[in-house]
mmCIF file of C-alpha atoms in Angstrom:
data_model
loop_
_atom_site.group_PDB
_atom_site.id
_atom_site.type_symbol
_atom_site.label_atom_id
_atom_site.label_comp_id
_atom_site.label_asym_id
_atom_site.label_seq_id
_atom_site.Cartn_x
_atom_site.Cartn_y
_atom_site.Cartn_z
ATOM 1 C CA UNK A 8 -6.789 14.192 -9.392
ATOM 2 C CA UNK A 9 -7.077 11.446 -6.577
ATOM 3 C CA UNK A 10 -10.483 11.321 -6.692
ATOM 4 C CA UNK A 11 -10.430 10.796 -10.379
ATOM 5 C CA UNK A 12 -7.683 7.795 -9.588
ATOM 6 C CA UNK A 13 -10.114 6.452 -7.024
ATOM 7 C CA UNK A 14 -12.812 6.426 -9.528
ATOM 8 C CA UNK A 15 -10.900 4.752 -12.677
ATOM 9 C CA UNK A 16 -9.572 1.907 -9.927
ATOM 10 C CA UNK A 17 -13.277 1.078 -8.870
ATOM 11 C CA UNK A 18 -14.514 1.355 -12.502
ATOM 12 C CA UNK A 19 -11.679 -0.952 -13.565
ATOM 13 C CA UNK A 20 -12.329 -3.442 -10.939
ATOM 14 C CA UNK A 21 -16.165 -3.564 -12.166
ATOM 15 C CA UNK A 22 -15.580 -3.974 -15.784
ATOM 16 C CA UNK A 23 -12.582 -6.905 -15.278
ATOM 17 C CA UNK A 24 -14.835 -8.697 -12.815
ATOM 18 C CA UNK A 25 -17.675 -8.503 -15.599
ATOM 19 C CA UNK A 26 -15.729 -9.596 -17.988
ATOM 20 C CA UNK A 27 -14.405 -12.733 -16.334
ATOM 21 C CA UNK A 28 -17.856 -13.454 -15.184
ATOM 22 C CA UNK A 29 -19.123 -13.234 -18.855
ATOM 23 C CA UNK A 30 -16.454 -15.314 -19.997
ATOM 24 C CA UNK A 31 -16.999 -18.221 -17.444
ATOM 25 C CA UNK A 32 -20.769 -17.979 -17.000
ATOM 26 C CA UNK A 33 -22.160 -15.758 -19.586
ATOM 27 C CA UNK A 34 -24.678 -13.329 -19.031
ATOM 28 C CA UNK A 35 -25.777 -14.539 -15.525
ATOM 29 C CA UNK A 36 -21.992 -14.795 -14.906
ATOM 30 C CA UNK A 37 -21.668 -11.270 -15.672
ATOM 31 C CA UNK A 38 -25.015 -10.015 -13.446
ATOM 32 C CA UNK A 39 -23.062 -12.137 -10.698
ATOM 33 C CA UNK A 40 -20.003 -10.763 -11.134
ATOM 34 C CA UNK A 41 -21.140 -7.273 -11.361
ATOM 35 C CA UNK A 42 -23.012 -7.641 -8.125
ATOM 36 C CA UNK A 43 -19.870 -9.076 -6.899
ATOM 37 C CA UNK A 44 -17.825 -5.788 -7.785
ATOM 38 C CA UNK A 45 -20.694 -3.534 -6.152
ATOM 39 C CA UNK A 46 -19.655 -5.213 -2.907
ATOM 40 C CA UNK A 47 -15.641 -5.194 -3.526
ATOM 41 C CA UNK A 48 -16.280 -1.289 -4.237
ATOM 42 C CA UNK A 49 -17.914 -0.791 -1.067
ATOM 43 C CA UNK A 50 -15.673 -2.759 0.849
ATOM 44 C CA UNK A 51 -12.417 -1.032 -0.836
ATOM 45 C CA UNK A 52 -13.741 2.484 -0.087
ATOM 46 C CA UNK A 53 -14.668 1.811 3.547
ATOM 47 C CA UNK A 54 -12.959 -0.960 4.733
ATOM 48 C CA UNK A 55 -9.659 -0.965 2.501
ATOM 49 C CA UNK A 56 -7.733 0.453 5.571
ATOM 50 C CA UNK A 57 -8.813 -2.063 8.084
ATOM 51 C CA UNK A 58 -7.621 -4.688 5.635
ATOM 52 C CA UNK A 59 -4.252 -3.741 4.902
ATOM 53 C CA UNK A 60 -3.727 -3.294 8.860
ATOM 54 C CA UNK A 61 -5.281 -6.644 9.222
ATOM 55 C CA UNK A 62 -2.918 -8.216 6.494
ATOM 56 C CA UNK A 63 0.119 -7.130 8.572
ATOM 57 C CA UNK A 64 -1.531 -7.855 12.412
ATOM 58 C CA UNK A 65 -1.480 -4.468 13.027
ATOM 59 C CA UNK A 66 -2.494 -3.548 16.685
ATOM 60 C CA UNK A 67 -3.931 -0.648 18.187
ATOM 61 C CA UNK A 68 -1.517 1.201 20.242
ATOM 62 C CA UNK A 69 -2.257 3.118 23.382
ATOM 63 C CA UNK A 70 -0.463 6.405 24.343
ATOM 64 C CA UNK A 71 0.974 4.251 27.345
ATOM 65 C CA UNK A 72 2.522 1.878 24.733
ATOM 66 C CA UNK A 73 3.955 4.336 22.440
ATOM 67 C CA UNK A 74 4.690 7.942 24.036
ATOM 68 C CA UNK A 75 7.209 8.566 21.547
ATOM 69 C CA UNK A 76 4.957 8.058 18.572
ATOM 70 C CA UNK A 77 1.941 9.757 19.923
ATOM 71 C CA UNK A 78 3.699 12.959 21.274
ATOM 72 C CA UNK A 79 5.343 13.588 17.738
ATOM 73 C CA UNK A 80 2.309 12.539 15.704
ATOM 74 C CA UNK A 81 0.144 15.173 17.834
ATOM 75 C CA UNK A 82 2.305 17.913 17.388
ATOM 76 C CA UNK A 83 2.838 17.404 13.816
ATOM 77 C CA UNK A 84 -0.849 16.799 13.020
ATOM 78 C CA UNK A 85 -1.605 20.380 15.106
ATOM 79 C CA UNK A 86 0.726 22.192 12.804
ATOM 80 C CA UNK A 87 -0.831 20.835 10.168
ATOM 81 C CA UNK A 88 -4.391 21.475 10.714
ATOM 82 C CA UNK A 89 -5.100 17.500 10.740
ATOM 83 C CA UNK A 90 -7.243 15.170 13.055
ATOM 84 C CA UNK A 91 -5.245 13.226 15.236
ATOM 85 C CA UNK A 92 -4.917 9.428 13.521
ATOM 86 C CA UNK A 93 -5.114 6.321 14.964
ATOM 87 C CA UNK A 94 -1.872 4.824 16.069
ATOM 88 C CA UNK A 95 -1.256 1.077 15.303
ATOM 89 C CA UNK A 96 1.841 -1.298 15.716
ATOM 90 C CA UNK A 97 3.158 -3.899 13.662
ATOM 91 C CA UNK A 98 4.904 -6.583 15.492
ATOM 92 C CA UNK A 99 7.939 -6.988 13.267
ATOM 93 C CA UNK A 100 11.705 -6.067 13.966
ATOM 94 C CA UNK A 101 11.767 -5.109 10.354
ATOM 95 C CA UNK A 102 11.710 -1.111 10.332
ATOM 96 C CA UNK A 103 8.876 0.604 8.388
ATOM 97 C CA UNK A 104 5.943 2.690 8.519
ATOM 98 C CA UNK A 105 2.745 3.315 6.699
ATOM 99 C CA UNK A 106 -0.342 5.317 6.630
ATOM 100 C CA UNK A 107 -3.708 4.481 5.174
ATOM 101 C CA UNK A 108 -7.538 5.327 5.580
ATOM 102 C CA UNK A 109 -10.146 7.329 3.211
ATOM 103 C CA UNK A 110 -9.380 10.820 4.537
ATOM 104 C CA UNK A 111 -7.588 12.662 7.140
ATOM 105 C CA UNK A 112 -10.745 12.213 9.779
ATOM 106 C CA UNK A 113 -10.208 8.501 9.171
ATOM 107 C CA UNK A 114 -6.436 8.108 8.814
ATOM 108 C CA UNK A 115 -4.410 5.442 10.622
ATOM 109 C CA UNK A 116 -0.714 5.472 10.926
ATOM 110 C CA UNK A 117 0.870 2.429 11.757
ATOM 111 C CA UNK A 118 4.508 1.696 12.532
ATOM 112 C CA UNK A 119 6.596 -1.282 13.160
ATOM 113 C CA UNK A 120 8.765 -2.301 16.491
ATOM 114 C CA UNK A 121 11.939 -2.505 14.704
ATOM 115 C CA UNK A 122 11.497 1.298 13.655
ATOM 116 C CA UNK A 123 11.035 2.553 17.209
ATOM 117 C CA UNK A 124 14.207 0.657 18.207
ATOM 118 C CA UNK A 125 16.586 1.971 15.218
ATOM 119 C CA UNK A 126 15.639 5.679 14.751
ATOM 120 C CA UNK A 127 16.041 8.453 17.378
ATOM 121 C CA UNK A 128 13.480 10.855 17.940
ATOM 122 C CA UNK A 129 14.447 13.432 15.032
ATOM 123 C CA UNK A 130 14.486 10.892 12.805
ATOM 124 C CA UNK A 131 11.133 9.154 13.897
ATOM 125 C CA UNK A 132 9.610 12.748 13.627
ATOM 126 C CA UNK A 133 10.851 12.707 10.095
ATOM 127 C CA UNK A 134 9.007 9.121 9.130
ATOM 128 C CA UNK A 135 6.268 10.350 10.776
ATOM 129 C CA UNK A 136 6.002 13.908 9.317
ATOM 130 C CA UNK A 137 6.281 11.868 5.762
ATOM 131 C CA UNK A 138 3.301 9.755 6.567
ATOM 132 C CA UNK A 139 1.396 12.654 7.790
ATOM 133 C CA UNK A 140 2.137 14.209 4.402
ATOM 134 C CA UNK A 141 0.505 11.199 2.740
ATOM 135 C CA UNK A 142 -2.701 12.095 4.800
ATOM 136 C CA UNK A 143 -2.281 15.863 4.019
ATOM 137 C CA UNK A 144 -1.685 15.124 0.528
ATOM 138 C CA UNK A 145 -4.781 12.992 0.446
ATOM 139 C CA UNK A 146 -3.421 10.183 -1.680
ATOM 140 C CA UNK A 147 -4.254 7.273 1.230
ATOM 141 C CA UNK A 148 -7.597 6.361 -0.038
ATOM 142 C CA UNK A 149 -6.018 5.858 -3.755
ATOM 143 C CA UNK A 150 -3.152 3.639 -2.128
ATOM 144 C CA UNK A 151 -5.443 1.790 0.070
ATOM 145 C CA UNK A 152 -8.223 1.088 -2.258
ATOM 146 C CA UNK A 153 -5.309 -0.109 -5.008
ATOM 147 C CA UNK A 154 -3.928 -2.433 -2.399
ATOM 148 C CA UNK A 155 -7.078 -3.989 -2.458
ATOM 149 C CA UNK A 156 -8.267 -4.006 -5.641
ATOM 150 C CA UNK A 157 -4.560 -5.595 -6.916
ATOM 151 C CA UNK A 158 -5.314 -8.073 -4.063
ATOM 152 C CA UNK A 159 -8.619 -8.988 -5.760
ATOM 153 C CA UNK A 160 -7.136 -9.171 -8.916
ATOM 154 C CA UNK A 161 -4.302 -11.164 -7.945
ATOM 155 C CA UNK A 162 -6.585 -13.609 -6.252
ATOM 156 C CA UNK A 163 -7.907 -14.499 -9.707
ATOM 157 C CA UNK A 164 -4.872 -15.054 -10.739
ATOM 158 C CA UNK A 165 -4.016 -17.673 -8.181
ATOM 159 C CA UNK A 166 -7.652 -18.841 -9.014
ATOM 160 C CA UNK A 167 -6.424 -19.546 -12.739
ATOM 161 C CA UNK A 168 -3.256 -21.017 -11.375
ATOM 162 C CA UNK A 169 -5.566 -23.237 -9.288
ATOM 163 C CA UNK A 170 -7.332 -24.081 -12.729
ATOM 164 C CA UNK A 171 -4.367 -25.155 -14.541
ATOM 165 C CA UNK A 172 -3.190 -27.613 -11.848
ATOM 166 C CA UNK A 173 -6.212 -29.008 -11.244
ATOM 167 C CA UNK A 174 -8.263 -29.446 -14.588
ATOM 168 C CA UNK A 175 -10.471 -27.482 -17.076
ATOM 169 C CA UNK A 176 -13.540 -25.584 -16.862
ATOM 170 C CA UNK A 177 -16.746 -25.962 -18.903
ATOM 171 C CA UNK A 178 -17.765 -23.135 -20.946
ATOM 172 C CA UNK A 179 -21.072 -21.832 -21.566
ATOM 173 C CA UNK A 180 -21.677 -23.953 -24.770
ATOM 174 C CA UNK A 181 -20.800 -27.046 -22.634
ATOM 175 C CA UNK A 182 -17.341 -27.520 -24.183
ATOM 176 C CA UNK A 183 -14.629 -28.484 -22.024
ATOM 177 C CA UNK A 184 -11.620 -25.661 -21.830
ATOM 178 C CA UNK A 185 -8.289 -26.690 -21.102
ATOM 179 C CA UNK A 186 -7.521 -25.485 -17.201
ATOM 180 C CA UNK A 187 -3.820 -25.387 -18.193
ATOM 181 C CA UNK A 188 -4.321 -22.649 -20.773
ATOM 182 C CA UNK A 189 -6.792 -20.448 -18.638
ATOM 183 C CA UNK A 190 -4.649 -20.831 -15.824
ATOM 184 C CA UNK A 191 -1.645 -19.531 -17.835
ATOM 185 C CA UNK A 192 -3.694 -16.883 -19.341
ATOM 186 C CA UNK A 193 -5.121 -15.473 -16.343
ATOM 187 C CA UNK A 194 -1.632 -15.640 -14.704
ATOM 188 C CA UNK A 195 0.077 -13.928 -17.651
ATOM 189 C CA UNK A 196 -2.805 -11.309 -18.004
ATOM 190 C CA UNK A 197 -4.207 -10.360 -14.478
ATOM 191 C CA UNK A 198 -1.053 -9.764 -12.410
ATOM 192 C CA UNK A 199 0.261 -7.336 -14.761
ATOM 193 C CA UNK A 200 -2.910 -5.852 -15.196
ATOM 194 C CA UNK A 201 -2.841 -5.455 -11.141
ATOM 195 C CA UNK A 202 0.541 -3.806 -11.181
ATOM 196 C CA UNK A 203 -0.780 -1.577 -13.930
ATOM 197 C CA UNK A 204 -3.627 -0.288 -12.221
ATOM 198 C CA UNK A 205 -1.164 0.311 -9.018
ATOM 199 C CA UNK A 206 1.737 2.043 -11.266
ATOM 200 C CA UNK A 207 -1.245 4.199 -12.742
ATOM 201 C CA UNK A 208 -2.871 5.031 -9.424
ATOM 202 C CA UNK A 209 0.360 5.260 -7.079
ATOM 203 C CA UNK A 210 3.169 7.320 -8.846
ATOM 204 C CA UNK A 211 6.744 7.395 -7.670
ATOM 205 C CA UNK A 212 5.891 11.387 -7.315
ATOM 206 C CA UNK A 213 3.826 10.311 -4.148
ATOM 207 C CA UNK A 214 6.862 9.604 -2.158
ATOM 208 C CA UNK A 215 9.030 12.501 -3.283
ATOM 209 C CA UNK A 216 5.754 14.814 -2.399
ATOM 210 C CA UNK A 217 5.551 12.793 1.006
ATOM 211 C CA UNK A 218 8.865 13.547 1.871
ATOM 212 C CA UNK A 219 9.114 17.068 0.543
ATOM 213 C CA UNK A 220 5.904 17.675 3.063
ATOM 214 C CA UNK A 221 7.384 15.433 5.745
ATOM 215 C CA UNK A 222 10.689 17.944 5.411
ATOM 216 C CA UNK A 223 8.904 21.217 4.998
ATOM 217 C CA UNK A 224 6.909 20.347 8.300
ATOM 218 C CA UNK A 225 10.170 19.446 10.554
ATOM 219 C CA UNK A 226 12.277 21.909 8.926
ATOM 220 C CA UNK A 227 14.829 19.125 9.017
ATOM 221 C CA UNK A 228 15.317 17.001 6.146
ATOM 222 C CA UNK A 229 18.629 15.764 7.128
ATOM 223 C CA UNK A 230 16.686 13.867 10.059
ATOM 224 C CA UNK A 231 14.471 12.442 7.395
ATOM 225 C CA UNK A 232 17.297 11.508 5.038
ATOM 226 C CA UNK A 233 19.442 10.071 7.640
ATOM 227 C CA UNK A 234 16.027 7.763 8.683
ATOM 228 C CA UNK A 235 15.489 6.639 5.199
ATOM 229 C CA UNK A 236 19.190 5.612 4.969
ATOM 230 C CA UNK A 237 18.884 3.726 8.045
ATOM 231 C CA UNK A 238 15.991 1.795 6.975
ATOM 232 C CA UNK A 239 17.149 0.991 3.858
ATOM 233 C CA UNK A 240 20.530 -0.521 5.275
ATOM 234 C CA UNK A 241 18.611 -2.136 8.049
ATOM 235 C CA UNK A 242 15.836 -3.754 6.249
ATOM 236 C CA UNK A 243 18.185 -5.345 3.958
ATOM 237 C CA UNK A 244 19.268 -7.567 6.749
ATOM 238 C CA UNK A 245 16.101 -7.999 8.059
ATOM 239 C CA UNK A 246 13.329 -7.884 5.415
ATOM 240 C CA UNK A 247 9.807 -7.782 5.858
ATOM 241 C CA UNK A 248 7.587 -9.958 4.268
ATOM 242 C CA UNK A 249 5.025 -8.053 2.092
ATOM 243 C CA UNK A 250 2.514 -8.771 -0.729
ATOM 244 C CA UNK A 251 3.209 -7.162 -3.872
ATOM 245 C CA UNK A 252 -0.667 -5.526 -3.808
ATOM 246 C CA UNK A 253 0.378 -3.602 -0.551
ATOM 247 C CA UNK A 254 4.111 -2.885 -0.965
ATOM 248 C CA UNK A 255 3.509 0.672 -2.167
ATOM 249 C CA UNK A 256 1.989 1.820 1.250
ATOM 250 C CA UNK A 257 4.897 1.321 3.098
ATOM 251 C CA UNK A 258 7.842 4.302 3.231
ATOM 252 C CA UNK A 259 10.524 1.821 2.418
ATOM 253 C CA UNK A 260 9.814 -0.828 -0.311
ATOM 254 C CA UNK A 261 9.917 -4.317 1.654
ATOM 255 C CA UNK A 262 10.874 -7.785 0.182
ATOM 256 C CA UNK A 263 8.323 -9.066 -1.603
ATOM 257 C CA UNK A 264 7.226 -12.816 -1.301
ATOM 258 C CA UNK A 265 6.781 -13.109 -5.302
ATOM 259 C CA UNK A 266 10.155 -11.866 -6.317
ATOM 260 C CA UNK A 267 9.316 -12.524 -9.708
ATOM 261 C CA UNK A 268 6.749 -9.865 -9.633
ATOM 262 C CA UNK A 269 8.534 -7.369 -7.878
ATOM 263 C CA UNK A 270 9.616 -5.348 -10.483
ATOM 264 C CA UNK A 271 6.391 -5.431 -12.074
ATOM 265 C CA UNK A 272 4.654 -3.816 -8.789
ATOM 266 C CA UNK A 273 8.102 -1.313 -8.087
ATOM 267 C CA UNK A 274 6.438 1.938 -6.716
ATOM 268 C CA UNK A 275 9.155 3.294 -4.744
ATOM 269 C CA UNK A 276 11.807 5.590 -6.241
ATOM 270 C CA UNK A 277 15.539 4.353 -5.464
ATOM 271 C CA UNK A 278 16.279 5.331 -1.658
ATOM 272 C CA UNK A 279 19.474 7.697 -3.125
ATOM 273 C CA UNK A 280 17.328 9.626 -5.058
ATOM 274 C CA UNK A 281 15.126 10.242 -2.367
ATOM 275 C CA UNK A 282 17.897 11.208 -0.384
ATOM 276 C CA UNK A 283 19.195 13.275 -3.049
ATOM 277 C CA UNK A 284 16.151 15.142 -3.315
ATOM 278 C CA UNK A 285 16.112 15.872 0.485
ATOM 279 C CA UNK A 286 19.576 16.915 1.030
ATOM 280 C CA UNK A 287 21.377 17.469 -2.586
ATOM 281 C CA UNK A 288 23.393 14.393 -2.246
ATOM 282 C CA UNK A 289 22.600 10.854 -2.528
ATOM 283 C CA UNK A 290 24.007 9.971 1.240
ATOM 284 C CA UNK A 291 24.855 11.818 4.557
#
């Protein structure tokens, strides 16, 4: 299913870029857009994880820097028969974490500085088990590609906004199109398309599945439930900025910069429901 979702995302990007290229440049524009889409597909498949990590200034962490994380991840990975993922640190005090990569052999787990200060060892183990659940369930590739492709589509929408502000485009017949109408059309259509692709590829059920995998792996659902409640409460006081196209990667939904798109890009179930599924009630 995740392979099918990945193919759908890459095909959707190609078709959308060809449509935009044909609209603005006719047949030559469509050919150029196809070539650009081919490059984007290649980059999305092989480098989407690096793009996501770079976007949040994640730095590779050594065992000496993060001994707690290395010790926990090594034990959890061994239990599941997974290769040891690369460990990254995000320089922010807002507590959060995410996993990315194209397969278990090329997986990375990133944690924020804030989550290490907030959680005790049992709670941190629950969070890291959740992230390795994403790795084991093999939905990290789909999530990473969805982030890259949605980012590319929203970039097209931003280009439409600039068109709306700075003027018009000439169409292939030489007639001038109004920049405002094009910009408005792109903003109205492309951003929801990006959101739809994420919604189709990254369902809320993946978070429930990763929660269940993490609880099963540690045998301690209460620790993960406590961690989720702590992260949710602390994040409200110290929110983490995130782009809509990458918010689905995190264990807890960060604050979106584009608040008007927050509902469109929402891929996390309510925290109360996640806790309820773990321990049978919505709070500890």
